GROMACS .gro file of C-alpha atoms in nm:
model
  413
    1MET     CA    1  -1.584   0.293  -1.141
    2SER     CA    2  -1.520  -0.010  -1.365
    3VAL     CA    3  -1.353  -0.311  -1.204
    4PRO     CA    4  -1.528  -0.597  -1.392
    5PHE     CA    5  -1.338  -0.880  -1.222
    6ILE     CA    6  -1.509  -0.796  -0.891
    7GLN     CA    7  -1.822  -1.014  -0.941
    8GLU     CA    8  -1.947  -1.283  -0.701
    9GLY     CA    9  -2.012  -1.513  -0.995
   10LEU     CA   10  -1.635  -1.518  -1.076
   11ILE     CA   11  -1.536  -1.661  -0.735
   12PRO     CA   12  -1.346  -1.988  -0.790
   13SER     CA   13  -1.519  -2.307  -0.680
   14ASP     CA   14  -1.260  -2.504  -0.488
   15LEU     CA   15  -1.175  -2.625  -0.136
   16LEU     CA   16  -1.137  -2.255  -0.032
   17HIS     CA   17  -1.482  -2.161  -0.166
   18SER     CA   18  -1.653  -2.122   0.171
   19LEU     CA   19  -1.367  -1.904   0.301
   20ARG     CA   20  -1.368  -1.703  -0.027
   21ILE     CA   21  -1.742  -1.635   0.042
   22LYS     CA   22  -1.654  -1.512   0.394
   23ALA     CA   23  -1.383  -1.284   0.234
   24TRP     CA   24  -1.650  -1.160  -0.013
   25ASP     CA   25  -1.893  -1.078   0.270
   26ARG     CA   26  -1.616  -0.897   0.456
   27PHE     CA   27  -1.527  -0.706   0.137
   28GLN     CA   28  -1.887  -0.594   0.102
   29GLU     CA   29  -1.858  -0.445   0.457
   30VAL     CA   30  -1.526  -0.278   0.383
   31GLY     CA   31  -1.591  -0.173   0.019
   32LEU     CA   32  -1.354  -0.026  -0.236
   33PRO     CA   33  -1.184   0.277  -0.091
   34SER     CA   34  -1.203   0.639  -0.201
   35ARG     CA   35  -0.961   0.919  -0.128
   36LYS     CA   36  -1.186   1.004   0.167
   37ASN     CA   37  -1.022   0.702   0.342
   38GLU     CA   38  -0.729   0.836   0.530
   39SER     CA   39  -0.493   0.549   0.435
   40PHE     CA   40  -0.573   0.607   0.062
   41LYS     CA   41  -0.581   0.993   0.077
   42TYR     CA   42  -0.298   1.041  -0.175
   43VAL     CA   43  -0.347   0.731  -0.385
   44PRO     CA   44  -0.489   0.811  -0.737
   45LEU     CA   45  -0.771   0.560  -0.712
   46ALA     CA   46  -0.991   0.712  -0.980
   47LYS     CA   47  -0.722   0.657  -1.236
   48ILE     CA   48  -0.707   0.287  -1.147
   49TYR     CA   49  -1.079   0.241  -1.132
   50ALA     CA   50  -1.108   0.398  -1.477
   51HIS     CA   51  -0.943   0.099  -1.638
   52GLU     CA   52  -1.122  -0.228  -1.710
   53PHE     CA   53  -0.883  -0.476  -1.548
   54SER     CA   54  -0.957  -0.841  -1.614
   55LEU     CA   55  -0.834  -1.169  -1.460
   56ILE     CA   56  -0.582  -1.344  -1.686
   57ASP     CA   57  -0.519  -1.710  -1.744
   58ASN     CA   58  -0.193  -1.895  -1.682
   59TYR     CA   59   0.055  -1.931  -1.959
   60SER     CA   60   0.283  -2.222  -2.062
   61LEU     CA   61   0.646  -2.128  -1.996
   62ASP     CA   62   0.978  -2.311  -1.970
   63LYS     CA   63   1.253  -2.215  -1.734
   64LYS     CA   64   1.471  -2.085  -2.014
   65SER     CA   65   1.232  -1.795  -2.069
   66PHE     CA   66   1.299  -1.656  -1.723
   67SER     CA   67   1.632  -1.814  -1.616
   68SER     CA   68   1.803  -1.478  -1.611
   69PHE     CA   69   1.574  -1.369  -1.333
   70LEU     CA   70   1.676  -1.651  -1.094
   71LEU     CA   71   1.925  -1.563  -0.818
   72GLU     CA   72   2.222  -1.795  -0.782
   73GLY     CA   73   2.251  -1.988  -0.451
   74HIS     CA   74   1.872  -1.970  -0.397
   75ASP     CA   75   1.582  -2.208  -0.401
   76HIS     CA   76   1.301  -2.091  -0.628
   77LEU     CA   77   0.922  -2.073  -0.594
   78VAL     CA   78   0.758  -1.944  -0.910
   79PHE     CA   79   0.419  -1.777  -0.977
   80VAL     CA   80   0.300  -1.695  -1.331
   81ASN     CA   81   0.027  -1.430  -1.355
   82GLY     CA   82  -0.051  -1.488  -0.992
   83ALA     CA   83  -0.081  -1.868  -1.008
   84LEU     CA   84   0.160  -2.104  -0.826
   85ARG     CA   85   0.369  -2.311  -1.073
   86LEU     CA   86   0.530  -2.596  -0.880
   87ASP     CA   87   0.649  -2.747  -1.211
   88LEU     CA   88   0.878  -2.445  -1.256
   89SER     CA   89   0.990  -2.432  -0.894
   90SER     CA   90   1.272  -2.605  -0.713
   91PHE     CA   91   1.333  -2.593  -0.340
   92SER     CA   92   1.479  -2.777  -0.046
   93PRO     CA   93   1.302  -3.090   0.089
   94ASP     CA   94   1.314  -2.917   0.422
   95LEU     CA   95   1.035  -2.685   0.290
   96GLU     CA   96   0.693  -2.822   0.244
   97ILE     CA   97   0.522  -2.615  -0.026
   98VAL     CA   98   0.183  -2.711  -0.181
   99SER     CA   99  -0.105  -2.529  -0.337
  100LEU     CA  100  -0.331  -2.355  -0.091
  101ASP     CA  101  -0.618  -2.561  -0.221
  102GLN     CA  102  -0.428  -2.885  -0.151
  103ALA     CA  103  -0.330  -2.761   0.197
  104MET     CA  104  -0.694  -2.744   0.287
  105ASN     CA  105  -0.672  -3.124   0.302
  106SER     CA  106  -0.346  -3.161   0.498
  107PHE     CA  107  -0.375  -2.849   0.727
  108ALA     CA  108  -0.755  -2.800   0.722
  109MET     CA  109  -0.812  -2.721   1.081
  110PHE     CA  110  -0.520  -2.473   1.112
  111LEU     CA  111  -0.608  -2.290   0.793
  112GLN     CA  112  -0.975  -2.280   0.859
  113ASN     CA  113  -0.929  -2.129   1.206
  114ARG     CA  114  -0.641  -1.896   1.107
  115LEU     CA  115  -0.806  -1.762   0.786
  116THR     CA  116  -1.142  -1.722   0.935
  117LYS     CA  117  -0.990  -1.506   1.215
  118SER     CA  118  -0.768  -1.303   0.976
  119LEU     CA  119  -1.037  -1.236   0.722
  120LYS     CA  120  -1.270  -1.111   0.997
  121GLU     CA  121  -1.001  -0.861   1.114
  122ASP     CA  122  -0.875  -0.761   0.767
  123THR     CA  123  -0.946  -0.397   0.684
  124ASP     CA  124  -0.751  -0.377   0.355
  125PRO     CA  125  -1.003  -0.424   0.067
  126PHE     CA  126  -0.731  -0.530  -0.178
  127SER     CA  127  -0.595  -0.800   0.054
  128LEU     CA  128  -0.957  -0.935   0.073
  129LEU     CA  129  -0.987  -0.913  -0.309
  130ASN     CA  130  -0.677  -1.128  -0.338
  131PHE     CA  131  -0.821  -1.392  -0.116
  132ILE     CA  132  -1.149  -1.392  -0.308
  133PHE     CA  133  -1.007  -1.418  -0.654
  134HIS     CA  134  -0.650  -1.556  -0.635
  135LYS     CA  135  -0.605  -1.837  -0.891
  136GLN     CA  136  -0.379  -2.079  -0.701
  137GLY     CA  137  -0.202  -1.963  -0.389
  138ALA     CA  138   0.085  -2.136  -0.206
  139PHE     CA  139   0.107  -2.278   0.142
  140LEU     CA  140   0.454  -2.277   0.277
  141PHE     CA  141   0.533  -2.484   0.595
  142LEU     CA  142   0.878  -2.499   0.759
  143PRO     CA  143   0.878  -2.767   1.031
  144SER     CA  144   1.019  -2.702   1.380
  145GLY     CA  145   1.393  -2.686   1.428
  146VAL     CA  146   1.477  -2.649   1.048
  147SER     CA  147   1.691  -2.386   0.881
  148PRO     CA  148   1.730  -2.444   0.509
  149GLU     CA  149   2.081  -2.391   0.370
  150LYS     CA  150   1.963  -2.169   0.085
  151PRO     CA  151   1.740  -1.862   0.094
  152LEU     CA  152   1.414  -1.892  -0.099
  153GLN     CA  153   1.355  -1.665  -0.396
  154ILE     CA  154   0.987  -1.612  -0.473
  155VAL     CA  155   0.960  -1.517  -0.842
  156ASN     CA  156   0.642  -1.336  -0.945
  157LEU     CA  157   0.624  -1.347  -1.322
  158THR     CA  158   0.368  -1.159  -1.532
  159VAL     CA  159   0.326  -1.251  -1.890
  160GLY     CA  160   0.161  -0.992  -2.115
  161LEU     CA  161   0.099  -1.136  -2.461
  162GLU     CA  162  -0.238  -0.973  -2.520
  163PRO     CA  163  -0.334  -0.603  -2.514
  164GLY     CA  164  -0.567  -0.476  -2.244
  165PRO     CA  165  -0.495  -0.425  -1.866
  166PHE     CA  166  -0.501  -0.741  -1.649
  167VAL     CA  167  -0.471  -0.812  -1.281
  168SER     CA  168  -0.262  -1.084  -1.104
  169MET     CA  169  -0.300  -1.192  -0.742
  170PRO     CA  170  -0.020  -1.416  -0.604
  171ARG     CA  171  -0.078  -1.533  -0.251
  172ILE     CA  172   0.144  -1.701   0.006
  173GLN     CA  173   0.018  -1.842   0.340
  174GLY     CA  174   0.305  -1.958   0.555
  175VAL     CA  175   0.404  -2.105   0.887
  176ILE     CA  176   0.760  -2.090   1.025
  177GLY     CA  177   0.787  -2.364   1.278
  178LYS     CA  178   0.924  -2.338   1.639
  179GLY     CA  179   1.301  -2.264   1.640
  180SER     CA  180   1.323  -2.251   1.263
  181SER     CA  181   1.485  -1.986   1.043
  182LEU     CA  182   1.421  -1.874   0.683
  183ASN     CA  183   1.543  -1.605   0.446
  184ILE     CA  184   1.305  -1.507   0.164
  185THR     CA  185   1.381  -1.279  -0.134
  186ILE     CA  186   1.077  -1.176  -0.346
  187THR     CA  187   1.135  -1.036  -0.698
  188SER     CA  188   0.890  -0.931  -0.971
  189HIS     CA  189   0.945  -0.960  -1.341
  190HIS     CA  190   0.758  -0.906  -1.668
  191ILE     CA  191   0.772  -1.104  -1.994
  192GLY     CA  192   0.593  -1.001  -2.311
  193GLU     CA  193   0.509  -0.698  -2.522
  194TYR     CA  194   0.209  -0.578  -2.306
  195ALA     CA  195   0.287  -0.457  -1.961
  196HIS     CA  196  -0.035  -0.275  -1.855
  197HIS     CA  197  -0.090  -0.466  -1.538
  198TRP     CA  198  -0.218  -0.443  -1.168
  199SER     CA  199  -0.037  -0.669  -0.924
  200ILE     CA  200  -0.214  -0.739  -0.593
  201PRO     CA  201   0.007  -0.983  -0.406
  202VAL     CA  202  -0.033  -1.095  -0.044
  203VAL     CA  203   0.214  -1.258   0.203
  204ASP     CA  204   0.064  -1.389   0.523
  205ILE     CA  205   0.290  -1.570   0.761
  206VAL     CA  206   0.268  -1.706   1.113
  207GLN     CA  207   0.595  -1.731   1.308
  208GLU     CA  208   0.593  -1.981   1.592
  209GLU     CA  209   0.809  -1.953   1.913
  210ASN     CA  210   1.178  -1.873   1.870
  211SER     CA  211   1.146  -1.863   1.486
  212HIS     CA  212   1.342  -1.621   1.268
  213LEU     CA  213   1.234  -1.477   0.939
  214LYS     CA  214   1.386  -1.222   0.697
  215VAL     CA  215   1.199  -1.104   0.386
  216VAL     CA  216   1.358  -0.880   0.122
  217ASP     CA  217   1.098  -0.765  -0.135
  218ILE     CA  218   1.221  -0.595  -0.458
  219ILE     CA  219   0.941  -0.401  -0.627
  220GLN     CA  220   1.056  -0.301  -0.978
  221GLU     CA  221   0.740  -0.332  -1.195
  222PRO     CA  222   0.738  -0.168  -1.538
  223VAL     CA  223   0.648   0.199  -1.544
  224GLU     CA  224   0.295   0.134  -1.674
  225ASN     CA  225   0.201  -0.091  -1.385
  226TRP     CA  226   0.023  -0.054  -1.055
  227TYR     CA  227   0.124  -0.253  -0.751
  228PHE     CA  228  -0.086  -0.293  -0.435
  229GLY     CA  229   0.083  -0.541  -0.198
  230SER     CA  230  -0.009  -0.662   0.154
  231CYS     CA  231   0.212  -0.816   0.415
  232HIS     CA  232   0.072  -0.982   0.718
  233TYR     CA  233   0.295  -1.128   0.994
  234TYR     CA  234   0.201  -1.277   1.330
  235LEU     CA  235   0.483  -1.340   1.577
  236LYS     CA  236   0.470  -1.576   1.873
  237LYS     CA  237   0.693  -1.580   2.176
  238ASN     CA  238   1.052  -1.473   2.114
  239ALA     CA  239   1.002  -1.481   1.735
  240SER     CA  240   1.202  -1.227   1.528
  241LEU     CA  241   1.110  -1.067   1.191
  242LYS     CA  242   1.303  -0.838   0.960
  243THR     CA  243   1.143  -0.708   0.639
  244VAL     CA  244   1.325  -0.493   0.383
  245ASP     CA  245   1.139  -0.347   0.086
  246LEU     CA  246   1.312  -0.177  -0.214
  247GLY     CA  247   1.095   0.000  -0.472
  248SER     CA  248   1.152   0.206  -0.783
  249GLY     CA  249   0.994   0.295  -1.115
  250THR     CA  250   0.637   0.170  -1.075
  251LYS     CA  251   0.356   0.400  -1.186
  252VAL     CA  252   0.170   0.361  -0.855
  253ALA     CA  253   0.284   0.133  -0.570
  254ARG     CA  254   0.115   0.086  -0.242
  255ARG     CA  255   0.230  -0.138   0.042
  256ASP     CA  256   0.011  -0.233   0.345
  257TYR     CA  257   0.196  -0.386   0.645
  258GLN     CA  258   0.013  -0.542   0.937
  259ILE     CA  259   0.266  -0.682   1.183
  260THR     CA  260   0.121  -0.829   1.509
  261LEU     CA  261   0.337  -0.919   1.805
  262GLU     CA  262   0.109  -1.167   1.970
  263GLU     CA  263   0.330  -1.306   2.253
  264PRO     CA  264   0.609  -1.180   2.479
  265TYR     CA  265   0.962  -1.105   2.368
  266ALA     CA  266   0.882  -1.090   1.995
  267ASN     CA  267   1.084  -0.855   1.785
  268ALA     CA  268   1.005  -0.696   1.447
  269LYS     CA  269   1.206  -0.462   1.225
  270ALA     CA  270   1.065  -0.312   0.911
  271TYR     CA  271   1.269  -0.118   0.658
  272GLY     CA  272   1.159   0.041   0.331
  273LEU     CA  273   1.341   0.235   0.062
  274ASN     CA  274   1.190   0.400  -0.251
  275TYR     CA  275   1.355   0.590  -0.528
  276LEU     CA  276   1.095   0.772  -0.738
  277THR     CA  277   1.143   0.963  -1.065
  278GLN     CA  278   0.918   1.109  -1.335
  279LYS     CA  279   0.557   1.080  -1.213
  280SER     CA  280   0.590   0.758  -1.024
  281GLN     CA  281   0.419   0.718  -0.684
  282SER     CA  282   0.473   0.515  -0.367
  283HIS     CA  283   0.234   0.494  -0.076
  284THR     CA  284   0.303   0.304   0.247
  285HIS     CA  285   0.070   0.212   0.527
  286VAL     CA  286   0.204   0.044   0.840
  287LEU     CA  287   0.029  -0.099   1.149
  288MET     CA  288   0.259  -0.236   1.413
  289LYS     CA  289   0.047  -0.400   1.682
  290HIS     CA  290   0.191  -0.482   2.023
  291LEU     CA  291  -0.048  -0.713   2.195
  292ALA     CA  292   0.191  -0.874   2.454
  293GLU     CA  293   0.448  -0.753   2.704
  294SER     CA  294   0.821  -0.710   2.661
  295CYS     CA  295   0.812  -0.687   2.278
  296THR     CA  296   1.020  -0.456   2.060
  297SER     CA  297   0.977  -0.313   1.714
  298SER     CA  298   1.135  -0.052   1.493
  299GLN     CA  299   1.043   0.103   1.157
  300LEU     CA  300   1.264   0.300   0.914
  301PHE     CA  301   1.118   0.408   0.581
  302LYS     CA  302   1.307   0.634   0.343
  303THR     CA  303   1.206   0.785   0.009
  304ILE     CA  304   1.401   0.980  -0.253
  305LEU     CA  305   1.181   1.187  -0.484
  306ASP     CA  306   1.288   1.351  -0.809
  307ASP     CA  307   1.093   1.510  -1.097
  308GLU     CA  308   0.718   1.510  -1.019
  309ALA     CA  309   0.715   1.203  -0.803
  310VAL     CA  310   0.465   1.165  -0.511
  311SER     CA  311   0.496   0.961  -0.193
  312SER     CA  312   0.292   0.916   0.126
  313PHE     CA  313   0.361   0.736   0.454
  314GLU     CA  314   0.110   0.657   0.725
  315GLY     CA  315   0.231   0.449   1.010
  316LYS     CA  316   0.080   0.353   1.347
  317ILE     CA  317   0.225   0.194   1.652
  318TYR     CA  318  -0.056   0.035   1.852
  319VAL     CA  319   0.015  -0.070   2.207
  320HIS     CA  320  -0.249  -0.280   2.392
  321SER     CA  321  -0.301  -0.224   2.761
  322LYS     CA  322  -0.148  -0.574   2.828
  323ALA     CA  323   0.166  -0.485   2.632
  324GLN     CA  324   0.369  -0.338   2.921
  325LYS     CA  325   0.747  -0.294   2.876
  326THR     CA  326   0.701  -0.230   2.507
  327GLU     CA  327   0.977  -0.062   2.306
  328SER     CA  328   0.877   0.068   1.963
  329TYR     CA  329   1.022   0.326   1.732
  330GLN     CA  330   0.919   0.465   1.403
  331LEU     CA  331   1.088   0.702   1.161
  332ASN     CA  332   1.006   0.826   0.808
  333LYS     CA  333   1.263   1.025   0.608
  334ASN     CA  334   1.207   1.187   0.269
  335LEU     CA  335   1.469   1.346   0.045
  336ILE     CA  336   1.334   1.587  -0.217
  337LEU     CA  337   1.551   1.642  -0.529
  338ASN     CA  338   1.302   1.852  -0.729
  339GLU     CA  339   1.064   2.125  -0.611
  340LYS     CA  340   0.785   1.963  -0.807
  341ALA     CA  341   0.804   1.640  -0.608
  342LYS     CA  342   0.572   1.593  -0.310
  343ALA     CA  343   0.611   1.381   0.011
  344HIS     CA  344   0.342   1.341   0.274
  345SER     CA  345   0.401   1.179   0.610
  346LYS     CA  346   0.180   1.087   0.904
  347PRO     CA  347   0.337   0.877   1.175
  348ASN     CA  348   0.132   0.821   1.489
  349LEU     CA  349   0.106   0.637   1.822
  350GLU     CA  350  -0.190   0.474   1.990
  351ILE     CA  351  -0.076   0.366   2.336
  352PHE     CA  352  -0.290   0.209   2.613
  353ALA     CA  353  -0.014   0.087   2.841
  354ASP     CA  354   0.186   0.279   3.105
  355ASP     CA  355   0.534   0.120   3.094
  356VAL     CA  356   0.628   0.192   2.733
  357LYS     CA  357   0.923   0.345   2.546
  358ALA     CA  358   0.795   0.468   2.210
  359SER     CA  359   0.871   0.744   1.958
  360HIS     CA  360   0.791   0.846   1.608
  361GLY     CA  361   0.907   1.106   1.370
  362ALA     CA  362   0.925   1.234   1.014
  363THR     CA  363   1.153   1.452   0.802
  364ILE     CA  364   1.100   1.605   0.461
  365GLY     CA  365   1.403   1.798   0.323
  366GLN     CA  366   1.637   1.868   0.037
  367LEU     CA  367   2.010   1.806  -0.005
  368SER     CA  368   2.223   2.007   0.235
  369ARG     CA  369   2.379   2.309   0.060
  370GLU     CA  370   2.661   2.303   0.317
  371ASP     CA  371   2.748   1.944   0.239
  372LEU     CA  372   2.740   2.004  -0.136
  373PHE     CA  373   2.961   2.320  -0.101
  374TYR     CA  374   3.204   2.137   0.121
  375MET     CA  375   3.247   1.854  -0.133
  376GLN     CA  376   3.285   2.097  -0.424
  377SER     CA  377   3.551   2.285  -0.228
  378ARG     CA  378   3.741   1.954  -0.218
  379GLY     CA  379   3.725   1.917  -0.597
  380VAL     CA  380   3.408   1.703  -0.634
  381THR     CA  381   3.176   1.805  -0.908
  382LEU     CA  382   2.822   1.922  -0.819
  383GLN     CA  383   2.665   1.620  -0.996
  384GLU     CA  384   2.896   1.372  -0.817
  385ALA     CA  385   2.841   1.549  -0.482
  386LYS     CA  386   2.466   1.507  -0.520
  387LYS     CA  387   2.508   1.138  -0.607
  388LEU     CA  388   2.730   1.085  -0.299
  389CYS     CA  389   2.469   1.253  -0.069
  390VAL     CA  390   2.187   1.041  -0.215
  391GLN     CA  391   2.398   0.725  -0.175
  392GLY     CA  392   2.463   0.820   0.191
  393PHE     CA  393   2.095   0.862   0.245
  394LEU     CA  394   1.999   0.517   0.123
  395THR     CA  395   2.308   0.315   0.247
  396GLU     CA  396   2.161   0.252   0.590
  397ILE     CA  397   1.882   0.038   0.437
  398LEU     CA  398   2.075  -0.117   0.157
  399GLU     CA  399   2.310  -0.262   0.407
  400GLU     CA  400   2.021  -0.482   0.517
  401VAL     CA  401   2.016  -0.650   0.177
  402ASP     CA  402   2.242  -0.958   0.169
  403VAL     CA  403   2.242  -1.022  -0.209
  404LEU     CA  404   2.513  -0.811  -0.371
  405ALA     CA  405   2.354  -0.835  -0.715
  406LEU     CA  406   2.036  -0.676  -0.580
  407LYS     CA  407   2.226  -0.391  -0.416
  408LYS     CA  408   2.412  -0.314  -0.739
  409SER     CA  409   2.082  -0.319  -0.941
  410TYR     CA  410   1.929  -0.044  -0.736
  411PRO     CA  411   1.890   0.262  -0.968
  412VAL     CA  412   2.100   0.513  -0.770
  413ILE     CA  413   2.402   0.290  -0.721
   0.00000   0.00000   0.00000
């Protein structure tokens, strides 16, 4: 195993240093995973550990170099090789966005308490590594009763101008104030000749009472890249969350979701869609935690696998004994287009309350011969019939994406 950037001596010295040390101590307890860990059972960790990834410095860029990546009608928050670049960003004055280091002055007590608690509970080693080594994270604060007119696009840029694999760790800590609403679109892009890269982003957001948040995350890294992302959401009373993840093409992608419904009447919906070809892989781990009564949640994750692609899904619905009147549903569907492709699914429930409506399920199957035959009998070619069936499989989730350009860019459309 050779991951040279994981050294205590490389931990940045800044206002977050004491918290970074706590994260380091927690990481020492958790350790780097192996395939013996259930949630990493199908992830090719040995191939990743075999590379000598290094932390990379920021680069000087102007907006012209990435203007084609910016979505119209959006505010923009830009990261370059994992570091926040406010000089390249533009956003509504309704949003207060500063570096995480600077936020330790303005929001010191909140961040100290929140981060200490979350670091203590975090079981994802890569999320911990992000906190330890991220260069310059962002703190996003939306005051109470505010709903910005434009959605916010978070642009994660990697610049590979030198050979050799490198790692980037963008981080966003956020608070959505009481009664506020925000739509976020996250996109990833690469600039430069060298694309051998490992991205370890983290999004960690607290939603206050009656707040509403929608996050659409587009994961389209170059085929040489690895992507290990973590999403942590904490919902207060009557808060609502919707997340939609679209993935395709990445060599190995892993997503870890930890969604916690902390107070009554919170609602969370999580959607995921992956289209995998060649030898690409996607691995999803979800923990939906119901800690309070009268909360609802749903999960729908779909994967289309062609060639020699591999996927895995491990999802858990956890219902605390205090979380009576919970409603929670989970479904994982996999469509196999080639007999060499492999899909693994493990949905499960852990329920400690009596008054609960919950279900989970998984399907792994191929295109229906009956449907294909029917369409061919109506004059549709076999290739077009297959395409129509695939599009029908993914439409349910693509309908949750509001930006038409993003829908049209999805590989199967």
